[in-house]
């Protein structure tokens, strides 16, 4: 399979072309269009939002979506140490968190003295949601270009869970550990309100998945019409692309917090075993890797070398396939008639 010489995008990635010099259309457009680094306007917007949250003087300034992976662990440190925010770390346990990650979580919140809540939803519902997300094309193509459908569903459950906790506890901000590679197209994705999309349109996005699982899926993937009417509505912020992202610095800080890299996950994840299953199923359905876009963007931004990106995308020892098969067997078994809990 041919990949762009500059970044790593493969010729199978939707909507791109690779020219006779081996350069993809995104790389050609990039150098002309995008200024390097975060804008002064976003930096100012972030500091205004943080100052405003502190002024409100609630018990917590921000809920942080804490997966226990390297980015959200570093984010907790950044927000507590550099910005002096009062934080509530909230973890959605999807049932596939690596054991080493659970230890990392305990070490990080303990080192930073941060309150921590772990939320677990009905596991039979979660298993059905992840399995059905992987088996068919349940999301529109413009979303699956940037990640696996399993990840899209899981992240939607994360955002819904974080917003519910923030609304319930009167917390003005929800912070996400997105990296510059995970932010798709525009500045609006770095600071936004999740209540601007009309409710019926939002439901439409999850309709194909809910048809396969049951209408209960909506309750996990989105808020209710009434919940979206909450005022003031929490603001969702992804600070890492705004303040700058340096993997070496992140790993240096994490070592001090007692965080170490789990070995029971695939190379693209530092916390979640389900990720491997999402990757393998996505590659089968779409003929490209769900991390192709993110890795290519990190290369284009000069954050990751092309070689390092290829190492994360290739699976020479078959670790990802092995782990994916193990998870798939587990998911299928847990949803069989013998294992499935009675309604
Ligand atoms: Zn390229």
CSV table of C-alpha atoms and ligand atoms in Angstrom, one decimal:
chain,number,residue,atom,x,y,z
A,1,UNK,CA,0.0,0.0,0.0
A,2,UNK,CA,1.4,3.4,-1.0
A,3,UNK,CA,1.7,6.1,1.7
A,4,UNK,CA,2.5,9.8,1.4
A,5,UNK,CA,6.2,10.5,1.5
A,6,UNK,CA,5.8,13.4,3.8
A,7,UNK,CA,3.1,12.3,6.3
A,8,UNK,CA,1.8,8.7,6.5
A,9,UNK,CA,-1.6,8.9,4.8
A,10,UNK,CA,-2.3,5.8,2.6
A,11,UNK,CA,-3.8,6.1,-0.9
A,12,UNK,CA,-6.9,4.3,0.5
A,13,UNK,CA,-7.7,7.3,2.8
A,14,UNK,CA,-10.9,8.8,1.6
A,15,UNK,CA,-10.8,12.0,-0.4
A,16,UNK,CA,-7.1,12.3,-0.9
A,17,UNK,CA,-4.8,12.1,-3.9
A,18,UNK,CA,-1.1,11.3,-3.9
A,19,UNK,CA,0.9,13.2,-6.7
A,20,UNK,CA,3.8,12.0,-8.8
A,21,UNK,CA,6.3,13.1,-6.1
A,22,UNK,CA,4.5,10.9,-3.6
A,23,UNK,CA,3.0,13.8,-1.6
A,24,UNK,CA,-0.6,13.7,-0.5
A,25,UNK,CA,-3.1,16.5,-1.1
A,26,UNK,CA,-3.4,17.2,2.6
A,27,UNK,CA,0.3,17.8,2.9
A,28,UNK,CA,0.3,20.1,-0.2
A,29,UNK,CA,-2.6,22.2,1.2
A,30,UNK,CA,-1.2,22.2,4.7
A,31,UNK,CA,2.0,24.2,4.2
A,32,UNK,CA,0.1,27.0,2.5
A,33,UNK,CA,-2.9,27.1,4.7
A,34,UNK,CA,-2.0,26.5,8.3
A,35,UNK,CA,0.2,28.7,10.5
A,36,UNK,CA,2.3,26.7,13.0
A,37,UNK,CA,1.3,26.5,16.6
A,38,UNK,CA,-1.7,27.7,18.6
A,39,UNK,CA,-3.1,31.2,17.9
A,40,UNK,CA,-2.8,34.0,20.4
A,41,UNK,CA,-6.6,34.4,20.2
A,42,UNK,CA,-7.2,30.8,21.5
A,43,UNK,CA,-4.6,31.3,24.3
A,44,UNK,CA,-6.5,34.4,25.4
A,45,UNK,CA,-9.9,32.6,25.1
A,46,UNK,CA,-8.6,29.7,27.3
A,47,UNK,CA,-7.3,32.1,30.0
A,48,UNK,CA,-10.6,34.0,30.0
A,49,UNK,CA,-12.6,30.9,30.3
A,50,UNK,CA,-10.4,29.7,33.2
A,51,UNK,CA,-10.6,33.0,35.0
A,52,UNK,CA,-14.3,33.1,34.6
A,53,UNK,CA,-14.7,29.6,36.0
A,54,UNK,CA,-12.6,30.4,39.0
A,55,UNK,CA,-14.6,33.6,39.7
A,56,UNK,CA,-17.8,31.5,40.0
A,57,UNK,CA,-16.2,29.9,43.0
A,58,UNK,CA,-17.9,26.5,42.9
A,59,UNK,CA,-16.5,23.5,44.7
A,60,UNK,CA,-14.9,22.4,41.4
A,61,UNK,CA,-13.8,24.6,38.4
A,62,UNK,CA,-13.6,21.7,36.0
A,63,UNK,CA,-14.5,18.1,35.4
A,64,UNK,CA,-11.6,16.4,33.7
A,65,UNK,CA,-12.4,13.4,31.5
A,66,UNK,CA,-9.7,11.1,33.0
A,67,UNK,CA,-9.1,7.9,31.0
A,68,UNK,CA,-5.8,7.2,32.8
A,69,UNK,CA,-4.0,7.4,29.5
A,70,UNK,CA,-0.9,9.6,29.1
A,71,UNK,CA,-2.7,12.7,27.8
A,72,UNK,CA,-5.5,13.1,30.3
A,73,UNK,CA,-3.0,12.2,33.1
A,74,UNK,CA,-0.8,15.0,32.0
A,75,UNK,CA,-3.8,17.3,31.5
A,76,UNK,CA,-4.7,16.9,35.2
A,77,UNK,CA,-1.1,17.9,36.2
A,78,UNK,CA,-1.2,20.9,33.8
A,79,UNK,CA,-4.6,22.2,35.0
A,80,UNK,CA,-3.8,21.7,38.7
A,81,UNK,CA,-0.2,22.9,38.7
A,82,UNK,CA,0.0,25.6,36.0
A,83,UNK,CA,-3.6,26.9,36.1
A,84,UNK,CA,-4.4,26.3,39.7
A,85,UNK,CA,-7.9,24.9,38.9
A,86,UNK,CA,-9.9,22.9,41.4
A,87,UNK,CA,-10.5,19.6,39.6
A,88,UNK,CA,-12.8,16.6,39.7
A,89,UNK,CA,-11.3,13.7,37.7
A,90,UNK,CA,-14.0,11.6,36.2
A,91,UNK,CA,-13.4,8.2,34.6
A,92,UNK,CA,-15.8,6.3,32.4
A,93,UNK,CA,-14.8,2.7,32.9
A,94,UNK,CA,-15.8,1.0,29.6
A,95,UNK,CA,-15.0,-2.4,31.1
A,96,UNK,CA,-11.7,-2.7,29.1
A,97,UNK,CA,-9.3,-0.5,31.1
A,98,UNK,CA,-5.9,-2.1,31.4
A,99,UNK,CA,-5.0,-3.2,34.9
A,100,UNK,CA,-1.8,-1.2,34.7
A,101,UNK,CA,-3.9,1.8,33.8
A,102,UNK,CA,-6.0,1.5,37.0
A,103,UNK,CA,-2.8,1.6,39.0
A,104,UNK,CA,-1.6,4.7,37.0
A,105,UNK,CA,-5.0,6.4,37.8
A,106,UNK,CA,-4.6,5.8,41.5
A,107,UNK,CA,-1.0,7.1,41.5
A,108,UNK,CA,-1.8,10.2,39.5
A,109,UNK,CA,-4.8,11.4,41.5
A,110,UNK,CA,-3.0,10.6,44.7
A,111,UNK,CA,0.2,12.5,43.6
A,112,UNK,CA,-1.9,15.6,42.6
A,113,UNK,CA,-4.4,15.3,45.5
A,114,UNK,CA,-7.4,15.4,43.2
A,115,UNK,CA,-10.9,14.0,43.9
A,116,UNK,CA,-11.8,11.1,41.5
A,117,UNK,CA,-15.0,9.4,40.5
A,118,UNK,CA,-15.2,6.2,38.4
A,119,UNK,CA,-18.5,5.8,36.5
A,120,UNK,CA,-19.6,2.3,35.3
A,121,UNK,CA,-22.7,1.9,33.2
A,122,UNK,CA,-24.4,-1.4,32.7
A,123,UNK,CA,-21.7,-3.6,31.1
A,124,UNK,CA,-24.1,-5.6,29.0
A,125,UNK,CA,-25.3,-2.3,27.4
A,126,UNK,CA,-21.7,-1.1,26.9
A,127,UNK,CA,-20.7,-4.5,25.3
A,128,UNK,CA,-23.6,-4.3,22.9
A,129,UNK,CA,-22.8,-0.7,22.0
A,130,UNK,CA,-19.1,-1.5,21.2
A,131,UNK,CA,-19.8,-4.7,19.4
A,132,UNK,CA,-22.5,-3.2,17.1
A,133,UNK,CA,-20.4,-0.1,16.5
A,134,UNK,CA,-17.7,-2.4,15.1
A,135,UNK,CA,-19.8,-4.7,12.9
A,136,UNK,CA,-21.3,-2.2,10.4
A,137,UNK,CA,-20.9,1.3,9.1
A,138,UNK,CA,-23.0,2.9,11.7
A,139,UNK,CA,-21.5,6.5,11.5
A,140,UNK,CA,-21.2,8.8,8.5
A,141,UNK,CA,-17.9,8.6,6.6
A,142,UNK,CA,-16.8,12.1,7.5
A,143,UNK,CA,-16.5,10.9,11.1
A,144,UNK,CA,-15.0,7.5,10.5
A,145,UNK,CA,-12.1,9.1,8.6
A,146,UNK,CA,-10.7,10.3,12.0
A,147,UNK,CA,-11.2,7.3,14.3
A,148,UNK,CA,-12.9,3.9,14.7
A,149,UNK,CA,-16.6,3.7,15.3
A,150,UNK,CA,-15.9,1.9,18.6
A,151,UNK,CA,-13.9,4.9,19.7
A,152,UNK,CA,-16.5,7.4,18.4
A,153,UNK,CA,-19.2,5.6,20.5
A,154,UNK,CA,-17.0,5.4,23.5
A,155,UNK,CA,-16.0,9.1,23.3
A,156,UNK,CA,-19.7,10.0,23.0
A,157,UNK,CA,-20.4,8.0,26.2
A,158,UNK,CA,-17.5,9.8,27.8
A,159,UNK,CA,-18.7,13.3,26.8
A,160,UNK,CA,-22.3,12.6,27.9
A,161,UNK,CA,-21.1,11.1,31.2
A,162,UNK,CA,-18.8,14.2,31.9
A,163,UNK,CA,-21.6,16.6,31.0
A,164,UNK,CA,-24.1,14.8,33.4
A,165,UNK,CA,-21.6,15.0,36.2
A,166,UNK,CA,-20.8,18.7,35.5
A,167,UNK,CA,-24.5,19.6,35.3
A,168,UNK,CA,-25.3,17.6,38.5
A,169,UNK,CA,-22.4,19.2,40.5
A,170,UNK,CA,-22.7,22.7,39.0
A,171,UNK,CA,-19.2,22.6,37.4
A,172,UNK,CA,-18.7,25.2,34.7
A,173,UNK,CA,-16.0,23.4,32.6
A,174,UNK,CA,-15.5,20.0,31.1
A,175,UNK,CA,-11.8,19.4,30.1
A,176,UNK,CA,-10.8,16.8,27.5
A,177,UNK,CA,-7.3,15.5,26.9
A,178,UNK,CA,-7.5,15.6,23.1
A,179,UNK,CA,-4.1,16.0,21.3
A,180,UNK,CA,-3.4,18.3,18.4
A,181,UNK,CA,-3.7,15.2,16.1
A,182,UNK,CA,-7.2,14.4,17.4
A,183,UNK,CA,-8.6,17.8,16.8
A,184,UNK,CA,-10.1,17.6,13.4
A,185,UNK,CA,-10.5,20.7,11.5
A,186,UNK,CA,-11.2,23.9,13.3
A,187,UNK,CA,-10.7,26.0,16.4
A,188,UNK,CA,-14.4,25.6,17.3
A,189,UNK,CA,-13.6,22.1,18.4
A,190,UNK,CA,-11.2,23.3,21.0
A,191,UNK,CA,-13.7,25.4,23.0
A,192,UNK,CA,-17.4,24.6,22.4
A,193,UNK,CA,-20.8,24.0,23.9
A,194,UNK,CA,-22.4,20.6,23.2
A,195,UNK,CA,-25.9,22.0,23.2
A,196,UNK,CA,-25.8,23.9,19.9
A,197,UNK,CA,-26.7,21.0,17.7
A,198,UNK,CA,-30.5,20.6,17.4
A,199,UNK,CA,-31.7,17.6,19.3
A,200,UNK,CA,-33.4,15.7,16.4
A,201,UNK,CA,-30.2,16.1,14.3
A,202,UNK,CA,-28.1,14.7,17.1
A,203,UNK,CA,-30.4,11.7,17.5
A,204,UNK,CA,-30.1,11.1,13.7
A,205,UNK,CA,-26.4,10.7,14.1
A,206,UNK,CA,-26.9,7.7,16.4
A,207,UNK,CA,-30.0,6.3,14.7
A,208,UNK,CA,-28.3,3.4,12.8
A,209,UNK,CA,-26.5,2.3,16.0
A,210,UNK,CA,-29.6,2.5,18.1
A,211,UNK,CA,-31.5,0.5,15.5
A,212,UNK,CA,-29.0,-2.3,16.0
A,213,UNK,CA,-28.8,-2.1,19.8
A,214,UNK,CA,-32.1,-0.7,21.1
A,215,UNK,CA,-33.2,2.8,21.8
A,216,UNK,CA,-31.6,2.7,25.3
A,217,UNK,CA,-28.4,3.6,23.4
A,218,UNK,CA,-29.5,7.3,23.1
A,219,UNK,CA,-29.4,7.7,26.9
A,220,UNK,CA,-25.6,6.9,26.9
A,221,UNK,CA,-24.6,8.7,23.7
A,222,UNK,CA,-26.4,12.0,24.2
A,223,UNK,CA,-28.2,14.1,26.8
A,224,UNK,CA,-32.0,14.3,26.9
A,225,UNK,CA,-33.7,17.3,25.4
A,226,UNK,CA,-34.3,18.7,28.9
A,227,UNK,CA,-30.6,18.2,30.0
A,228,UNK,CA,-29.5,20.1,26.9
A,229,UNK,CA,-31.7,23.0,28.1
A,230,UNK,CA,-29.6,23.4,31.3
A,231,UNK,CA,-28.4,27.0,31.8
A,232,UNK,CA,-25.6,27.8,32.3
A,233,UNK,CA,-24.5,24.9,30.1
A,234,UNK,CA,-20.9,23.6,30.8
A,235,UNK,CA,-18.3,24.6,28.2
A,236,UNK,CA,-16.1,21.8,26.8
A,237,UNK,CA,-12.4,22.6,26.4
A,238,UNK,CA,-9.5,20.7,24.9
A,239,UNK,CA,-6.5,22.6,26.3
A,240,UNK,CA,-3.5,20.5,25.1
A,241,UNK,CA,-3.5,21.8,21.5
A,242,UNK,CA,-3.8,25.4,22.8
A,243,UNK,CA,-1.0,25.3,25.4
A,244,UNK,CA,1.4,23.2,23.2
A,245,UNK,CA,2.0,19.5,23.1
A,246,UNK,CA,5.4,17.8,23.7
A,247,UNK,CA,5.4,14.1,24.2
A,248,UNK,CA,8.9,14.0,25.8
A,249,UNK,CA,7.8,16.6,28.4
A,250,UNK,CA,4.6,14.7,29.0
A,251,UNK,CA,6.4,11.4,29.7
A,252,UNK,CA,8.9,13.3,32.0
A,253,UNK,CA,6.1,14.8,34.1
A,254,UNK,CA,4.2,11.4,34.2
A,255,UNK,CA,7.2,9.6,35.5
A,256,UNK,CA,7.2,12.0,38.5
A,257,UNK,CA,3.6,11.2,39.1
A,258,UNK,CA,4.2,7.5,39.3
A,259,UNK,CA,2.6,6.8,35.8
A,260,UNK,CA,4.2,4.1,33.7
A,261,UNK,CA,3.3,2.9,30.2
A,262,UNK,CA,1.0,-0.2,30.3
A,263,UNK,CA,2.2,-3.1,28.2
A,264,UNK,CA,-1.1,-4.9,27.9
A,265,UNK,CA,-2.5,-2.5,25.3
A,266,UNK,CA,-1.9,-1.8,21.6
A,267,UNK,CA,0.8,0.7,20.5
A,268,UNK,CA,-1.8,3.5,19.8
A,269,UNK,CA,-3.3,3.4,23.3
A,270,UNK,CA,-1.9,3.9,26.8
A,271,UNK,CA,-5.0,2.8,28.7
A,272,UNK,CA,-7.7,0.9,26.7
A,273,UNK,CA,-7.7,-2.7,25.6
A,274,UNK,CA,-10.8,-2.3,23.5
A,275,UNK,CA,-9.0,0.1,21.2
A,276,UNK,CA,-7.2,-2.9,19.4
A,277,UNK,CA,-10.6,-4.4,18.5
A,278,UNK,CA,-11.8,-1.0,17.1
A,279,UNK,CA,-8.7,-0.7,15.0
A,280,UNK,CA,-8.8,-4.2,13.4
A,281,UNK,CA,-12.6,-4.0,12.7
A,282,UNK,CA,-12.2,-0.5,11.2
A,283,UNK,CA,-9.3,-1.6,8.9
A,284,UNK,CA,-11.5,-4.5,7.7
A,285,UNK,CA,-14.5,-2.2,7.0
A,286,UNK,CA,-12.7,0.9,5.6
A,287,UNK,CA,-9.3,-0.3,4.3
A,288,UNK,CA,-7.3,2.3,6.3
A,289,UNK,CA,-6.1,2.6,9.9
A,290,UNK,CA,-8.3,4.7,12.2
A,291,UNK,CA,-5.2,6.4,13.4
A,292,UNK,CA,-3.9,7.3,9.9
A,293,UNK,CA,-5.3,10.8,10.1
A,294,UNK,CA,-4.2,11.6,13.6
A,295,UNK,CA,-0.7,10.3,13.0
A,296,UNK,CA,-0.4,12.1,9.7
A,297,UNK,CA,-1.5,15.3,11.4
A,298,UNK,CA,1.1,15.0,14.2
A,299,UNK,CA,3.8,14.5,11.5
A,300,UNK,CA,2.6,17.5,9.6
A,301,UNK,CA,2.6,19.6,12.8
A,302,UNK,CA,6.2,18.5,13.4
A,303,UNK,CA,5.2,16.8,16.7
A,304,UNK,CA,6.0,13.2,15.6
A,305,UNK,CA,8.6,11.9,13.1
A,306,UNK,CA,7.2,10.0,10.1
A,307,UNK,CA,9.1,6.9,11.3
A,308,UNK,CA,7.6,7.1,14.8
A,309,UNK,CA,4.1,7.5,13.3
A,310,UNK,CA,4.7,4.4,11.0
A,311,UNK,CA,5.8,2.4,14.0
A,312,UNK,CA,2.5,3.2,15.7
A,313,UNK,CA,0.5,2.2,12.6
A,314,UNK,CA,2.3,-1.0,11.6
A,315,UNK,CA,1.8,-4.1,13.6
A,316,UNK,CA,4.8,-6.3,12.6
A,317,UNK,CA,4.5,-8.7,15.6
A,318,UNK,CA,0.8,-9.0,15.3
A,319,UNK,CA,0.1,-7.7,18.9
A,320,UNK,CA,-2.9,-5.6,17.8
A,321,UNK,CA,-4.5,-8.5,15.9
A,322,UNK,CA,-4.0,-10.9,18.8
A,323,UNK,CA,-5.4,-8.5,21.4
A,324,UNK,CA,-8.3,-7.6,19.1
A,325,UNK,CA,-9.2,-11.3,18.7
A,326,UNK,CA,-9.1,-11.8,22.5
A,327,UNK,CA,-11.4,-8.8,23.0
A,328,UNK,CA,-13.8,-9.8,20.3
A,329,UNK,CA,-14.1,-13.3,21.7
A,330,UNK,CA,-14.8,-11.7,25.1
A,331,UNK,CA,-17.4,-9.3,23.7
A,332,UNK,CA,-19.2,-12.0,21.7
A,333,UNK,CA,-19.2,-14.4,24.7
A,334,UNK,CA,-20.5,-11.7,27.0
A,335,UNK,CA,-23.4,-11.0,24.6
A,336,UNK,CA,-24.3,-14.6,24.0
A,337,UNK,CA,-27.5,-16.0,25.5
A,338,UNK,CA,-25.7,-17.8,28.3
A,339,UNK,CA,-23.7,-14.9,29.5
A,340,UNK,CA,-26.0,-12.0,28.9
A,341,UNK,CA,-27.5,-10.7,32.2
A,342,UNK,CA,-31.3,-10.9,32.2
A,343,UNK,CA,-33.1,-7.6,31.6
B,1,LIG,ZN1,0.8,13.6,3.4
